[in-house]
mmCIF file of C-alpha atoms and ligand atoms in Angstrom:
data_model
loop_
_atom_site.group_PDB
_atom_site.id
_atom_site.type_symbol
_atom_site.label_atom_id
_atom_site.label_comp_id
_atom_site.label_asym_id
_atom_site.label_seq_id
_atom_site.Cartn_x
_atom_site.Cartn_y
_atom_site.Cartn_z
ATOM 1 C CA MET A 127 0.000 0.000 0.000
ATOM 2 C CA ILE A 128 1.306 3.477 -0.860
ATOM 3 C CA LYS A 129 1.587 5.425 2.352
ATOM 4 C CA PRO A 130 -0.920 8.294 2.290
ATOM 5 C CA TYR A 131 0.332 11.751 3.244
ATOM 6 C CA THR A 132 -0.377 12.529 6.867
ATOM 7 C CA LYS A 133 0.489 15.778 8.572
ATOM 8 C CA ALA A 134 0.844 14.204 12.010
ATOM 9 C CA ARG A 135 2.257 11.031 13.501
ATOM 10 C CA LEU A 136 1.310 10.173 17.070
ATOM 11 C CA TYR A 137 2.483 7.626 19.605
ATOM 12 C CA ILE A 138 -0.573 6.064 21.285
ATOM 13 C CA ASN A 139 0.088 4.086 24.422
ATOM 14 C CA MET A 140 -2.570 1.392 23.936
ATOM 15 C CA PRO A 141 -3.243 -1.603 21.659
ATOM 16 C CA LEU A 142 -4.138 -0.607 18.095
ATOM 17 C CA ASN A 143 -6.442 -2.443 15.717
ATOM 18 C CA GLU A 144 -8.664 -1.585 12.793
ATOM 19 C CA GLY A 145 -11.997 0.008 13.706
ATOM 20 C CA LYS A 146 -10.949 1.085 17.189
ATOM 21 C CA ILE A 147 -12.058 4.548 18.370
ATOM 22 C CA ILE A 148 -9.612 6.344 20.656
ATOM 23 C CA THR A 149 -10.141 9.509 22.665
ATOM 24 C CA LEU A 150 -6.876 11.432 22.694
ATOM 25 C CA ALA A 151 -5.074 12.823 25.716
ATOM 26 C CA SER A 152 -5.321 16.620 26.071
ATOM 27 C CA ASP A 153 -1.750 17.345 24.895
ATOM 28 C CA GLN A 154 -2.281 15.295 21.722
ATOM 29 C CA MET A 155 -5.660 16.927 21.167
ATOM 30 C CA HIS A 156 -4.047 20.369 21.523
ATOM 31 C CA TYR A 157 -1.294 19.424 19.070
ATOM 32 C CA LEU A 158 -3.702 18.175 16.380
ATOM 33 C CA LEU A 159 -6.476 20.739 16.708
ATOM 34 C CA HIS A 160 -4.646 23.899 17.748
ATOM 35 C CA VAL A 161 -1.026 23.557 16.645
ATOM 36 C CA LEU A 162 -1.626 21.764 13.316
ATOM 37 C CA ARG A 163 -5.197 23.070 12.957
ATOM 38 C CA LEU A 164 -6.542 19.733 11.762
ATOM 39 C CA GLY A 165 -10.251 18.969 11.815
ATOM 40 C CA VAL A 166 -12.718 16.102 11.422
ATOM 41 C CA GLY A 167 -11.722 13.813 8.532
ATOM 42 C CA ALA A 168 -7.998 14.674 8.638
ATOM 43 C CA PRO A 169 -5.754 11.625 8.219
ATOM 44 C CA ILE A 170 -2.978 10.989 10.731
ATOM 45 C CA ALA A 171 -0.539 8.127 11.349
ATOM 46 C CA VAL A 172 -0.430 6.385 14.722
ATOM 47 C CA PHE A 173 1.839 3.741 16.266
ATOM 48 C CA ASN A 174 2.322 2.214 19.693
ATOM 49 C CA GLY A 175 5.753 0.601 19.471
ATOM 50 C CA VAL A 176 4.224 -2.896 19.271
ATOM 51 C CA ASP A 177 1.494 -3.239 16.637
ATOM 52 C CA GLY A 178 3.048 -1.377 13.691
ATOM 53 C CA GLU A 179 1.752 1.841 12.176
ATOM 54 C CA TYR A 180 -1.876 2.613 11.300
ATOM 55 C CA LEU A 181 -3.724 5.205 9.344
ATOM 56 C CA ALA A 182 -6.358 6.980 11.459
ATOM 57 C CA THR A 183 -8.767 9.838 10.897
ATOM 58 C CA ILE A 184 -10.083 12.442 13.271
ATOM 59 C CA THR A 185 -13.739 11.630 13.929
ATOM 60 C CA GLU A 186 -14.536 14.141 16.666
ATOM 61 C CA ALA A 187 -13.009 17.571 17.251
ATOM 62 C CA LEU A 188 -14.858 19.188 20.136
ATOM 63 C CA LYS A 189 -13.714 21.879 22.543
ATOM 64 C CA LYS A 190 -12.718 19.353 25.185
ATOM 65 C CA ARG A 191 -12.598 16.077 23.311
ATOM 66 C CA CYS A 192 -10.894 14.738 20.220
ATOM 67 C CA SER A 193 -11.348 11.186 18.953
ATOM 68 C CA ILE A 194 -9.747 9.248 16.161
ATOM 69 C CA SER A 195 -10.808 6.115 14.342
ATOM 70 C CA ILE A 196 -8.128 3.542 13.451
ATOM 71 C CA LYS A 197 -8.205 2.507 9.792
ATOM 72 C CA VAL A 198 -5.812 0.233 7.893
ATOM 73 C CA ARG A 199 -2.378 -0.872 8.997
ATOM 74 C CA LEU A 200 0.299 0.962 7.015
ATOM 75 C CA ARG A 201 3.406 -0.908 8.216
ATOM 76 C CA PRO A 202 4.032 -4.021 10.303
ATOM 77 C CA GLN A 203 6.099 -3.643 13.471
ATOM 78 C CA ILE A 204 9.869 -3.698 13.130
ATOM 79 C CA GLN A 205 12.567 -2.893 15.666
ATOM 80 C CA CYS A 206 15.655 -0.791 15.232
ATOM 81 C CA HIS A 207 19.080 -2.454 15.006
ATOM 82 C CA ASP A 208 20.148 -3.904 18.373
ATOM 83 C CA LEU A 209 22.387 -0.982 19.324
ATOM 84 C CA TRP A 210 22.506 0.379 22.887
ATOM 85 C CA LEU A 211 23.934 3.571 24.319
ATOM 86 C CA LEU A 212 25.418 3.552 27.820
ATOM 87 C CA PHE A 213 26.506 6.983 28.991
ATOM 88 C CA ALA A 214 27.298 8.915 32.136
ATOM 89 C CA PRO A 215 24.520 11.530 32.309
ATOM 90 C CA VAL A 216 25.164 15.236 31.931
ATOM 91 C CA LYS A 217 23.030 18.241 32.942
ATOM 92 C CA LYS A 218 19.408 18.675 31.843
ATOM 93 C CA ALA A 219 19.348 20.215 28.354
ATOM 94 C CA ARG A 220 22.229 18.091 27.106
ATOM 95 C CA LEU A 221 20.660 15.018 28.660
ATOM 96 C CA ASP A 222 17.455 15.714 26.705
ATOM 97 C CA PHE A 223 19.599 16.175 23.615
ATOM 98 C CA ILE A 224 21.278 12.787 24.120
ATOM 99 C CA ALA A 225 17.940 10.963 24.533
ATOM 100 C CA GLN A 226 16.426 12.676 21.478
ATOM 101 C CA LYS A 227 19.394 12.301 19.160
ATOM 102 C CA ALA A 228 20.236 8.732 20.193
ATOM 103 C CA SER A 229 16.592 7.844 19.429
ATOM 104 C CA GLU A 230 16.818 9.585 16.073
ATOM 105 C CA LEU A 231 19.966 7.609 15.314
ATOM 106 C CA GLY A 232 18.089 4.369 15.940
ATOM 107 C CA VAL A 233 19.345 3.262 19.350
ATOM 108 C CA ARG A 234 17.245 0.488 20.878
ATOM 109 C CA VAL A 235 18.243 1.014 24.526
ATOM 110 C CA ILE A 236 19.363 4.195 26.287
ATOM 111 C CA TRP A 237 21.058 3.480 29.597
ATOM 112 C CA PRO A 238 22.315 6.281 31.873
ATOM 113 C CA VAL A 239 25.107 4.906 34.075
ATOM 114 C CA LYS A 240 26.795 6.205 37.206
ATOM 115 C CA THR A 241 30.572 6.172 36.787
ATOM 116 C CA ASP A 242 33.214 7.069 39.386
ATOM 117 C CA PHE A 243 33.586 10.667 38.158
ATOM 118 C CA CYS A 244 29.927 11.258 37.243
ATOM 119 C CA GLN A 245 28.558 14.367 38.997
ATOM 120 C CA ILE A 246 24.864 13.584 38.429
ATOM 121 C CA ASN A 247 22.974 11.646 41.094
ATOM 122 C CA ARG A 248 19.438 11.529 39.729
ATOM 123 C CA VAL A 249 17.924 11.031 36.298
ATOM 124 C CA ASN A 250 14.305 11.690 35.405
ATOM 125 C CA ASP A 251 13.327 8.540 33.459
ATOM 126 C CA ASP A 252 9.934 9.966 32.459
ATOM 127 C CA ARG A 253 11.606 12.940 30.842
ATOM 128 C CA LEU A 254 13.998 10.719 28.907
ATOM 129 C CA THR A 255 11.074 8.555 27.783
ATOM 130 C CA ALA A 256 9.159 11.664 26.619
ATOM 131 C CA ASN A 257 12.205 12.665 24.554
ATOM 132 C CA ALA A 258 12.482 9.184 23.068
ATOM 133 C CA ILE A 259 8.766 9.205 22.134
ATOM 134 C CA GLU A 260 8.962 12.637 20.517
ATOM 135 C CA ALA A 261 11.994 11.540 18.499
ATOM 136 C CA ALA A 262 10.216 8.350 17.379
ATOM 137 C CA GLU A 263 7.194 10.382 16.251
ATOM 138 C CA GLN A 264 9.423 12.654 14.169
ATOM 139 C CA THR A 265 11.741 10.074 12.674
ATOM 140 C CA GLU A 266 9.086 7.574 11.623
ATOM 141 C CA ARG A 267 10.690 4.793 13.634
ATOM 142 C CA LEU A 268 8.150 2.233 14.824
ATOM 143 C CA ASP A 269 9.670 1.299 18.179
ATOM 144 C CA ILE A 270 10.436 3.510 21.144
ATOM 145 C CA ALA A 271 13.949 3.423 22.600
ATOM 146 C CA GLU A 272 13.817 1.714 25.978
ATOM 147 C CA ILE A 273 15.104 3.848 28.858
ATOM 148 C CA LYS A 274 16.868 1.724 31.465
ATOM 149 C CA PRO A 275 16.879 3.000 35.050
ATOM 150 C CA PHE A 276 19.974 4.936 36.132
ATOM 151 C CA SER A 277 22.364 2.366 37.593
ATOM 152 C CA SER A 278 26.050 1.941 38.299
ATOM 153 C CA LEU A 279 28.347 1.239 35.386
ATOM 154 C CA LEU A 280 29.313 -2.088 36.918
ATOM 155 C CA THR A 281 25.664 -3.163 37.254
ATOM 156 C CA ALA A 282 25.001 -2.215 33.649
ATOM 157 C CA LEU A 283 28.093 -4.083 32.459
ATOM 158 C CA GLN A 284 26.923 -7.212 34.292
ATOM 159 C CA HIS A 285 23.739 -7.080 32.215
ATOM 160 C CA ILE A 286 25.534 -6.726 28.891
ATOM 161 C CA GLU A 287 25.515 -10.141 27.218
ATOM 162 C CA ASN A 288 28.908 -11.618 26.263
ATOM 163 C CA ASP A 289 28.032 -11.566 22.565
ATOM 164 C CA ARG A 290 27.210 -7.848 22.597
ATOM 165 C CA LEU A 291 30.162 -5.881 21.228
ATOM 166 C CA LEU A 292 30.990 -3.135 23.752
ATOM 167 C CA ILE A 293 32.419 -0.081 21.998
ATOM 168 C CA TRP A 294 34.261 1.763 24.720
ATOM 169 C CA CYS A 295 34.959 5.356 23.726
ATOM 170 C CA ASP A 296 38.014 6.193 25.796
ATOM 171 C CA GLU A 297 39.257 9.774 25.880
ATOM 172 C CA ALA A 298 42.741 8.444 26.705
ATOM 173 C CA SER A 299 42.757 6.944 23.199
ATOM 174 C CA ALA A 300 42.105 10.319 21.552
ATOM 175 C CA GLY A 301 44.400 10.714 18.578
ATOM 176 C CA HIS A 302 45.769 7.140 18.614
ATOM 177 C CA PRO A 303 45.440 6.206 14.918
ATOM 178 C CA ALA A 304 45.567 2.487 15.780
ATOM 179 C CA LEU A 305 42.391 2.839 17.858
ATOM 180 C CA ASN A 306 40.441 5.004 15.410
ATOM 181 C CA ILE A 307 36.737 4.051 15.635
ATOM 182 C CA SER A 308 36.233 3.699 11.859
ATOM 183 C CA ALA A 309 39.170 1.312 11.476
ATOM 184 C CA ALA A 310 38.182 -0.591 14.631
ATOM 185 C CA LEU A 311 34.584 -1.081 13.454
ATOM 186 C CA THR A 312 35.619 -2.034 9.940
ATOM 187 C CA THR A 313 37.669 -4.927 11.325
ATOM 188 C CA ALA A 314 35.398 -5.721 14.312
ATOM 189 C CA PRO A 315 34.320 -9.353 14.743
ATOM 190 C CA PRO A 316 30.912 -10.157 13.199
ATOM 191 C CA HIS A 317 28.181 -9.400 15.735
ATOM 192 C CA GLU A 318 24.420 -8.891 15.910
ATOM 193 C CA LYS A 319 24.355 -6.652 18.984
ATOM 194 C CA ALA A 320 26.445 -3.710 20.128
ATOM 195 C CA ALA A 321 26.604 -1.061 22.838
ATOM 196 C CA VAL A 322 28.456 2.262 22.771
ATOM 197 C CA LEU A 323 29.879 3.421 26.122
ATOM 198 C CA ILE A 324 30.530 7.133 26.795
ATOM 199 C CA GLY A 325 32.109 8.421 29.994
ATOM 200 C CA PRO A 326 31.449 11.551 32.085
ATOM 201 C CA GLU A 327 33.043 15.004 31.838
ATOM 202 C CA GLY A 328 35.781 13.779 34.169
ATOM 203 C CA GLY A 329 36.533 10.724 32.026
ATOM 204 C CA PHE A 330 36.905 7.127 33.237
ATOM 205 C CA SER A 331 38.695 6.242 36.499
ATOM 206 C CA ASP A 332 41.691 3.910 36.627
ATOM 207 C CA SER A 333 39.640 1.123 38.189
ATOM 208 C CA GLU A 334 36.928 1.455 35.489
ATOM 209 C CA ARG A 335 39.661 1.327 32.851
ATOM 210 C CA THR A 336 41.144 -1.822 34.391
ATOM 211 C CA HIS A 337 37.718 -3.442 34.481
ATOM 212 C CA LEU A 338 36.886 -2.522 30.883
ATOM 213 C CA GLN A 339 40.304 -3.576 29.626
ATOM 214 C CA SER A 340 39.849 -7.079 31.059
ATOM 215 C CA ARG A 341 36.408 -7.517 29.536
ATOM 216 C CA ALA A 342 35.908 -9.869 26.584
ATOM 217 C CA ASN A 343 34.321 -8.438 23.440
ATOM 218 C CA CYS A 344 35.223 -4.871 24.409
ATOM 219 C CA LEU A 345 36.584 -2.619 21.673
ATOM 220 C CA LYS A 346 38.481 0.431 22.961
ATOM 221 C CA VAL A 347 38.228 3.247 20.420
ATOM 222 C CA SER A 348 39.320 6.807 19.732
ATOM 223 C CA LEU A 349 36.947 9.404 18.314
ATOM 224 C CA GLY A 350 39.735 11.397 16.700
ATOM 225 C CA PRO A 351 42.321 13.890 17.901
ATOM 226 C CA ARG A 352 40.045 16.185 19.937
ATOM 227 C CA ILE A 353 38.392 15.531 23.300
ATOM 228 C CA LEU A 354 34.681 15.829 22.592
ATOM 229 C CA ARG A 355 31.938 16.708 25.036
ATOM 230 C CA ALA A 356 29.969 13.657 26.085
ATOM 231 C CA ASP A 357 26.922 14.468 23.904
ATOM 232 C CA THR A 358 29.076 15.096 20.810
ATOM 233 C CA ALA A 359 31.057 11.926 21.529
ATOM 234 C CA ALA A 360 27.871 9.835 21.832
ATOM 235 C CA MET A 361 26.388 11.066 18.538
ATOM 236 C CA SER A 362 29.713 10.733 16.699
ATOM 237 C CA ALA A 363 30.207 7.148 17.865
ATOM 238 C CA LEU A 364 26.601 6.170 17.067
ATOM 239 C CA SER A 365 26.834 7.698 13.583
ATOM 240 C CA CYS A 366 30.103 5.850 12.868
ATOM 241 C CA TYR A 367 28.537 2.610 14.090
ATOM 242 C CA GLN A 368 25.394 3.009 11.979
ATOM 243 C CA SER A 369 27.385 3.798 8.833
ATOM 244 C CA ILE A 370 29.904 0.961 9.191
ATOM 245 C CA CYS A 371 27.990 -1.848 10.938
ATOM 246 C CA GLY A 372 24.399 -0.676 11.381
ATOM 247 C CA ASP A 373 21.342 0.368 9.404
ATOM 248 C CA TRP A 374 22.948 3.120 7.295
ATOM 249 C CA LYS A 375 24.846 0.408 5.456
ATOM 250 C CA ASN A 376 21.770 -0.785 3.584
HETATM 251 N N1 SAM B 258 37.626 15.057 31.104
HETATM 252 C C1 SAM B 258 38.068 14.076 30.171
HETATM 253 C C2 SAM B 258 39.471 14.408 29.713
HETATM 254 O O1 SAM B 258 39.712 15.589 29.475
HETATM 255 O O2 SAM B 258 40.253 13.501 29.548
HETATM 256 C C3 SAM B 258 37.157 14.114 28.948
HETATM 257 C C4 SAM B 258 35.898 13.370 29.063
HETATM 258 S S1 SAM B 258 34.900 13.589 27.625
HETATM 259 C C5 SAM B 258 34.279 15.190 27.899
HETATM 260 C C6 SAM B 258 33.494 12.591 27.935
HETATM 261 C C7 SAM B 258 33.515 11.239 27.255
HETATM 262 O O3 SAM B 258 33.420 11.374 25.853
HETATM 263 C C8 SAM B 258 34.756 10.402 27.466
HETATM 264 O O4 SAM B 258 34.747 9.707 28.693
HETATM 265 C C9 SAM B 258 34.703 9.446 26.281
HETATM 266 O O5 SAM B 258 33.800 8.398 26.490
HETATM 267 C C10 SAM B 258 34.137 10.345 25.190
HETATM 268 N N2 SAM B 258 35.195 10.984 24.374
HETATM 269 C C11 SAM B 258 35.353 12.300 24.171
HETATM 270 N N3 SAM B 258 36.341 12.532 23.285
HETATM 271 C C12 SAM B 258 36.818 11.322 22.918
HETATM 272 C C13 SAM B 258 37.826 10.896 21.998
HETATM 273 N N4 SAM B 258 38.522 11.761 21.278
HETATM 274 N N5 SAM B 258 38.034 9.575 21.858
HETATM 275 C C14 SAM B 258 37.313 8.670 22.569
HETATM 276 N N6 SAM B 258 36.338 9.022 23.437
HETATM 277 C C15 SAM B 258 36.087 10.326 23.609
#
C-alpha cells in the first residue's frame, strides 16, 4: 500500500487495531487541533511501538474532546538495530539532547550509568522517555527506545551479554590512529548486537579502565584527535557505528 500523506504522527500508548475509536489525551488533542489546525476527517498516522503503524482519521473535534478512528495498517512492526547507548549523564538540556538524538539515530536502549567521576545523582526517566517518544514520532521509527533506570556502570556491564560488542569510547585513546573508531569497526568481529559506552566530563577512572580492559568483546576506540563533550562523543560514535555496521549500510 502506498503510504498516504499525513500531517501528524502520534504515539498512542494502547493496543491498536482496525476500527478502534480512541479519545486522545489533552496534549495530543491540543497538538492536532490547535497547533496543526486539523479537523474532522484529517488523516494521521499512529503507532504504539508494538502493533506497527496505522492510518487513522479524526472523527470528533470538540472543545474538550478529540477522537480518532483507526483505519488500515500501514506498516508491520519492526525494531531498530540492536544498538545500545550507555553513557554517564550530563546536565538537563544536554541530557534531553542525548535521549532525542540517540533515538533519532536508531538506538534500541538508552542506559544512563553512574561512573566514578559522574557528577549527576538523579535522572528523570519519564523525561527521557518523553524525549524518546517525541523523536520516534518525528523520525518515523516504529519502536520507542527503551530507557533503562539509572544504575552503576558495573551493574550495567553485568547485564551486557557476552556476545554484545561493547564499543568503549576512551578519551585516553584520543588521537591514537591504531584505535580510530572507523578502522576498529571495519575490522570488528561479526556481531548482531552492540553497545556504545561514553564516559562523564571527568573521564573514566583507573579502576573502570582496568575493568573494561579485562572484559571480553570490548573494543576500545578513539573518536579522533580532539576531546569531545559527552553528547558530541555519543552522537559521533553512534553515527560511525550506523554507517559501518548498522542500518545506514543498507
Ligand atoms: N575530562 C576528560 C578528559 O579531558 O580527559 C574528557 C571526558 S569527555 C568530555 C566525555 C567522554 O566522551 C569520554 O569519557 C569518552 O567516552 C568520550 N570521548 C570524548 N572525546 C573522545 C575521543 N577523542 N576519543 C574517545 N572518546 C572520547
